[in-house]
């Protein structure tokens, strides 16, 4: 009896040696039956035979050099950079959909929603001014949190917010039914959601349709005094328009984890703006072990069935 050994999995990423070693060790632990080799260690023949590349910010030339790839498995959830850099000739791109990441994101959405609900930005300001001024308590059930995006992360956030007593609404591209969540689609649906939400949480992918979505017109549709949390991608929000809306007092606060340029330019007005909380893109980082387990499961299913896991639809861009 003879066995045909599967082709090695190729790891491709632009990172330092320590990070690469850490990824390789974690992936090998999760897939002991697979051979996993960094792209640079393979000769041209092996690169041509490669079927699966596991990638973290790869050099697009490395991916183009592997002509037989069945799919590329990203170690990040957001793949706009990969989609853009690999272009239309790219092999199918599988993004990271990790229940553990969804839990961490839901925790962050709840934490920063409570931060706003409990008026922490105002109390921080009052402390700096040595001012003792209790504000009225707002019950979670009097507040509507509007989620832009009801995918892997948005759906998990919705359920965590509901558990905490908030009212939840959500907007997605296709119609969705989620228990106790008022759902919206389309242009008018977005207007309706923005108008009724006390806090808007952006969990959209960055695509041609969502780039610049939250500009002056949409920000003006938000409920007066509402707050914005952007955990999706920076360019979905038009930075100058957001600053104007905060300066005018139309919006009360913005919690921003993602920016047009990262790291955020030291000259950015966001740093010192009293209405802005700046986070260094930390809300739901990839966890090496749980991400490797997700990749292992997708690879094993592919080995057994030949089916490519659910992947980015080129026309939608996510
Ligand atoms: P996902 O499962 O693909 O969900 C995306 C959601 O956005 C879906 O509900 C989708 O609608 C909706 N959507 C996309 N385009 C739309 C449009 N034009 N109009 C209305 N709705 C639209 O993605 P995910 O896993 O939840 O991740 C979302 C994003 O979070 C990622 O792309 C990434 O940028 C960001 N992220 C950030 C962090 C961080 O640490 N800050 C961590 C991980 C991910 P349908 O349901 O109809 O498809
Ligand atoms: C983080 O932002 C990711 O997309 O995984």
PDB file of N, CA and C and ligand atoms in Angstrom, residues 75-79 96 101 232-233 258 281 284-286, ligand 2:
ATOM      1  N   UNK A  75      -4.771  34.952   8.448  1.00  0.00           N
ATOM      2  CA  UNK A  75      -4.788  34.851   9.918  1.00  0.00           C
ATOM      3  C   UNK A  75      -5.436  36.076  10.544  1.00  0.00           C
ATOM      4  N   UNK A  76      -5.947  36.978   9.713  1.00  0.00           N
ATOM      5  CA  UNK A  76      -6.714  38.124  10.209  1.00  0.00           C
ATOM      6  C   UNK A  76      -8.165  37.983   9.721  1.00  0.00           C
ATOM      7  N   UNK A  77      -9.061  38.670  10.438  1.00  0.00           N
ATOM      8  CA  UNK A  77     -10.473  38.675  10.031  1.00  0.00           C
ATOM      9  C   UNK A  77     -10.698  39.642   8.867  1.00  0.00           C
ATOM     10  N   UNK A  78     -10.069  40.795   8.952  1.00  0.00           N
ATOM     11  CA  UNK A  78     -10.241  41.813   7.903  1.00  0.00           C
ATOM     12  C   UNK A  78      -9.230  41.540   6.790  1.00  0.00           C
ATOM     13  N   UNK A  79      -9.705  41.473   5.557  1.00  0.00           N
ATOM     14  CA  UNK A  79      -8.805  41.063   4.467  1.00  0.00           C
ATOM     15  C   UNK A  79      -8.722  42.108   3.356  1.00  0.00           C
ATOM     16  N   UNK A  96     -10.185  34.781   8.545  1.00  0.00           N
ATOM     17  CA  UNK A  96     -10.254  34.119   9.847  1.00  0.00           C
ATOM     18  C   UNK A  96     -11.619  34.389  10.466  1.00  0.00           C
ATOM     19  N   UNK A 101     -12.259  34.985  18.770  1.00  0.00           N
ATOM     20  CA  UNK A 101     -12.129  36.408  18.424  1.00  0.00           C
ATOM     21  C   UNK A 101     -13.490  37.109  18.550  1.00  0.00           C
ATOM     22  N   UNK A 232     -14.273  48.660  13.167  1.00  0.00           N
ATOM     23  CA  UNK A 232     -14.180  47.990  11.860  1.00  0.00           C
ATOM     24  C   UNK A 232     -12.864  48.319  11.174  1.00  0.00           C
ATOM     25  N   UNK A 233     -12.864  49.378  10.371  1.00  0.00           N
ATOM     26  CA  UNK A 233     -11.638  49.867   9.734  1.00  0.00           C
ATOM     27  C   UNK A 233     -11.729  51.382   9.648  1.00  0.00           C
ATOM     28  N   UNK A 258      -9.428  52.021  15.095  1.00  0.00           N
ATOM     29  CA  UNK A 258      -8.876  51.815  13.756  1.00  0.00           C
ATOM     30  C   UNK A 258      -8.839  53.162  13.031  1.00  0.00           C
ATOM     31  N   UNK A 281      -5.645  49.879  17.903  1.00  0.00           N
ATOM     32  CA  UNK A 281      -6.095  48.682  17.167  1.00  0.00           C
ATOM     33  C   UNK A 281      -5.895  47.415  18.017  1.00  0.00           C
ATOM     34  N   UNK A 284      -9.767  43.267  19.151  1.00  0.00           N
ATOM     35  CA  UNK A 284      -9.897  41.803  19.020  1.00  0.00           C
ATOM     36  C   UNK A 284      -8.707  41.259  18.233  1.00  0.00           C
ATOM     37  N   UNK A 285      -7.566  41.165  18.911  1.00  0.00           N
ATOM     38  CA  UNK A 285      -6.388  40.675  18.196  1.00  0.00           C
ATOM     39  C   UNK A 285      -6.497  39.185  17.888  1.00  0.00           C
ATOM     40  N   UNK A 286      -5.818  38.759  16.828  1.00  0.00           N
ATOM     41  CA  UNK A 286      -5.757  37.320  16.519  1.00  0.00           C
ATOM     42  C   UNK A 286      -5.041  36.603  17.654  1.00  0.00           C
TER      43      UNK A 286
HETATM   44  C1  LIG B   2      -7.953  42.707  12.975  1.00  0.00           C
HETATM   45  O1  LIG B   2      -8.224  43.861  12.839  1.00  0.00           O
HETATM   46  C2  LIG B   2      -8.343  41.684  12.024  1.00  0.00           C
HETATM   47  O2  LIG B   2      -8.869  42.034  10.959  1.00  0.00           O
HETATM   48  O3  LIG B   2      -8.156  40.474  12.310  1.00  0.00           O
END
